[in-house]
Coordinates of C-alpha atoms in Angstrom, one line a residue:
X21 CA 0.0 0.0 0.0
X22 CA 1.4 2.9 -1.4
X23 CA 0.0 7.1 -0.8
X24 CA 0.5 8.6 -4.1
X25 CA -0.7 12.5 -4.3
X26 CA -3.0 12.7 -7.3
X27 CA -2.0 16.0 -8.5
X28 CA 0.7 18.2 -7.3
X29 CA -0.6 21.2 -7.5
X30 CA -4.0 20.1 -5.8
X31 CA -5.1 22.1 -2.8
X32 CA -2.7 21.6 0.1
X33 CA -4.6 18.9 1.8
X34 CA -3.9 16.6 -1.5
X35 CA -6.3 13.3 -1.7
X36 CA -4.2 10.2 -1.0
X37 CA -4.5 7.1 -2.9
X38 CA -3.3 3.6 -1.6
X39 CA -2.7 0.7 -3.8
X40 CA -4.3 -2.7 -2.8
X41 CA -3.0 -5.9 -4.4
X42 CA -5.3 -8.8 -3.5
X43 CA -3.6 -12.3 -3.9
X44 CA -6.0 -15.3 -5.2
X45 CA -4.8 -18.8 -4.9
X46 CA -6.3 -22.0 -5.8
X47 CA -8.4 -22.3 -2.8
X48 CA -12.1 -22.3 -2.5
X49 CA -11.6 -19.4 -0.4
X50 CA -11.7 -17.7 -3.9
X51 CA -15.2 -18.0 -3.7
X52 CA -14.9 -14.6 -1.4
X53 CA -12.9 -12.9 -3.7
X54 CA -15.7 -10.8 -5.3
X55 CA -17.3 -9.5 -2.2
X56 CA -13.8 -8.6 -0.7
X57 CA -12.7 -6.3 -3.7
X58 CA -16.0 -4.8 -3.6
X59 CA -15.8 -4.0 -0.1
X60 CA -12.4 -2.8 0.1
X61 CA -13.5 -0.5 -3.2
X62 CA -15.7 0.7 -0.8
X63 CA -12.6 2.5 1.0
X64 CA -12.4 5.9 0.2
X65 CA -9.0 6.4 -1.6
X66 CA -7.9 2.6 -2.0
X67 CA -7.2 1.2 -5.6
X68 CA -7.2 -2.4 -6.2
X69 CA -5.9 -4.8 -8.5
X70 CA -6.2 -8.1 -8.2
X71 CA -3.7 -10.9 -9.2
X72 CA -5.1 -14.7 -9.2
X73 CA -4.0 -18.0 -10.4
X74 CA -5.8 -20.4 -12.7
X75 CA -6.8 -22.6 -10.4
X76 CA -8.3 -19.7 -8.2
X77 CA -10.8 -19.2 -11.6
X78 CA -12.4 -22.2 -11.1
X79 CA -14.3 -20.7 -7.9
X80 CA -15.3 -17.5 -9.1
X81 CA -16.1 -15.5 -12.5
X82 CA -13.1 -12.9 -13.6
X83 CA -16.2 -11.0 -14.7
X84 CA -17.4 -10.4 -11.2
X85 CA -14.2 -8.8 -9.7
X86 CA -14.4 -4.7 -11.1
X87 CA -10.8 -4.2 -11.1
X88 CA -7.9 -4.4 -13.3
X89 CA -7.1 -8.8 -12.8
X90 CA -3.5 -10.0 -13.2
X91 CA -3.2 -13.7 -14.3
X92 CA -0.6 -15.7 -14.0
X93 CA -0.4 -19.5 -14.7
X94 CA 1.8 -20.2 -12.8
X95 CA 1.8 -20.2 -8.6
X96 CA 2.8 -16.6 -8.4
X97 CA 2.8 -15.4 -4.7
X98 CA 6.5 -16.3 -4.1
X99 CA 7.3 -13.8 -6.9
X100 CA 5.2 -11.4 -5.5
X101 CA 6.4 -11.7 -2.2
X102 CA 10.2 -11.8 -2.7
X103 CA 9.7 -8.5 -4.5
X104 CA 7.8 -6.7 -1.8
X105 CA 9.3 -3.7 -0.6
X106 CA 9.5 -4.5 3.2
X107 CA 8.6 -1.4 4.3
X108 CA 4.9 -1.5 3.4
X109 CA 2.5 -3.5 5.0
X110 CA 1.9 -6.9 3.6
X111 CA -1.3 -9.3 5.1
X112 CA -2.2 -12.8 4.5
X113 CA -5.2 -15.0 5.1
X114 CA -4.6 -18.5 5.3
X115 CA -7.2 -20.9 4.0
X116 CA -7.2 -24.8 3.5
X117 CA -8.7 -27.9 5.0
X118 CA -8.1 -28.6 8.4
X119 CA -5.4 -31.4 7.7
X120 CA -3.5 -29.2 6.1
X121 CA -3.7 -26.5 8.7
X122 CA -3.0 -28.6 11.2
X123 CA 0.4 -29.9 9.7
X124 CA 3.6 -28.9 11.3
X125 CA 4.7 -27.9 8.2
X126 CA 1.8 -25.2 7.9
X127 CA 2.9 -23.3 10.8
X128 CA 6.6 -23.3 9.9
X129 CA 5.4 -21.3 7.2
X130 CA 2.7 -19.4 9.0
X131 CA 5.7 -18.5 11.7
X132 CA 8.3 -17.9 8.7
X133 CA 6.1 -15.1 7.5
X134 CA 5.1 -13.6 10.6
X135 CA 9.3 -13.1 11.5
X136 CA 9.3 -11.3 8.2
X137 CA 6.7 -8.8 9.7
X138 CA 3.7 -10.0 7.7
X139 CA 0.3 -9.3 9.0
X140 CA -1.6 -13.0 9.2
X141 CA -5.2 -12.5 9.3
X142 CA -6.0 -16.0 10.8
X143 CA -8.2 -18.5 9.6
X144 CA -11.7 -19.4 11.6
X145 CA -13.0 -22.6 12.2
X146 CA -16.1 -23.9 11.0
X147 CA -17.5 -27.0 9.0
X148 CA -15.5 -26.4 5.7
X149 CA -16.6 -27.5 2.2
X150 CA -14.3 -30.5 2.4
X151 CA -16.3 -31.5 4.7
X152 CA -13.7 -31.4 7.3
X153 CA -14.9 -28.9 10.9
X154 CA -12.5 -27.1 12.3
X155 CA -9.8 -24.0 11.5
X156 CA -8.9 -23.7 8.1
X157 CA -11.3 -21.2 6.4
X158 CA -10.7 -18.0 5.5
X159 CA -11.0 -14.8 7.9
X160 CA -14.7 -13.7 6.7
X161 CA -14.8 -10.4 4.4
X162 CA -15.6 -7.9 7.5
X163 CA -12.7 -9.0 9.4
X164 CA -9.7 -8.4 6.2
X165 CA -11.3 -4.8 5.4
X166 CA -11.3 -4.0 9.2
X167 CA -7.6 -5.3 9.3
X168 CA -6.9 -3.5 6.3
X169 CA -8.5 -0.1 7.5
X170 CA -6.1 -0.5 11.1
X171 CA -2.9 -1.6 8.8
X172 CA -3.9 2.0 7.0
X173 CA -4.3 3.9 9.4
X174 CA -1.0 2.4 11.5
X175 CA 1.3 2.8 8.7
X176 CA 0.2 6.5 7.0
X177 CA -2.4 8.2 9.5
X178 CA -4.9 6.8 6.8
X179 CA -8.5 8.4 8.4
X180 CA -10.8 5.3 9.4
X181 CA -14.2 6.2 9.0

C-alpha cells in the first residue's frame, strides 16, 4: 500500500490514494474474492488490482471482480512476495482444509512469514466444504477490510471512518 498525491498542484490537503493488491490462490476461499474487492472498493482512496491464479478461476467468474485482474499461470505469490518492498505492509489469510492447517509444516510457514513482519489474518473454524470442521477457512470479508483499514491507518495516518 502505497500514498500517491494525485496531482501536485491540488489544494494543500492533497487526496491520497493507496494501492491494494489482493492475492488469489487455488483455494475455494476464492469464492470470497468478489465481495472482498467490492468491499475494500468501498474505502475511500484505496485502488485495487487483483492478481489470481488459474486454479483460483475455477471458484469465481473474472467477470465479477471490477478491477484491473493479473493472471498468472503459474503459482505466483513467491514472486510477489520476494519483490515486496518490506517497508509496506503486507497481510495474508490462510485458507485450506483442516489437515493441512494442522500440519507442522503449515505453521513453519505461517511462523516464517510472521518473522518477516507480515500481517496474518488468521483463519476461523467452521465446518469447511471439504467436509472437514475445524480451523482452516478464510477470515470472513468484515474481518480483512477492518484489518486492512487499522494496517492503513498504522502505517500513514490513513482516516478510518
Amino acid at each position: 500500500m502505497e500514498p500517491k498525491a494525485s496531482c501536485p498542484t491540488a489544494a494543500p490537503l492533497v487526496e491520497r490514494k493507496f494501492h491494494v493488491l489482493v492475492g488469489v490462490t487455488g483455494s475455494v476461499a476464492a469464492l470470497k474474492s468478489p465481495l472482498l474487492v467490492s468491499k475494500l472498493l468501498d474505502i475511500p482512496g484505496l485502488e485495487v488490482a487483483v492478481v489470481t491464479t488459474e486454479r483460483a478461476k475455477h471458484f469465481y467468474s473474472p467477470q465479477d471482480i471490477p478491477v484491473t485482474l493479473y493472471s498468472d499461470a503459474d503459482e505466483w505469490e513467491t514472486c510477489v512476495i520476494r519483490a515486496w518492498d518490506r517497508s509496506k505492509p503486507l497481510l495474508f489469510c490462510p485458507a485450506m482444509n483442516t489437515a493441512m492447517w494442522e500440519h507442522p509444516i503449515t505453521a513453519q510457514q505461517v511462523d516464517q512469514l510472521k518473522a518477516f513482519g507480515y500481517v496474518e489474518i488468521p483463519c476461523v473454524a467452521k465446518k469447511l466444504v471439504c467436509g472437514d470442521e475445524g480451523l482452516g477457512a478464510m477470515a470472513e470479508v468484515g474481518t480483512i477490510v477492518d484489518k486492512v483499514k487499522e494496517v492503513l491507518f498504522q502505517h500513514s495516518g490513513f482516516q478510518q471512518s
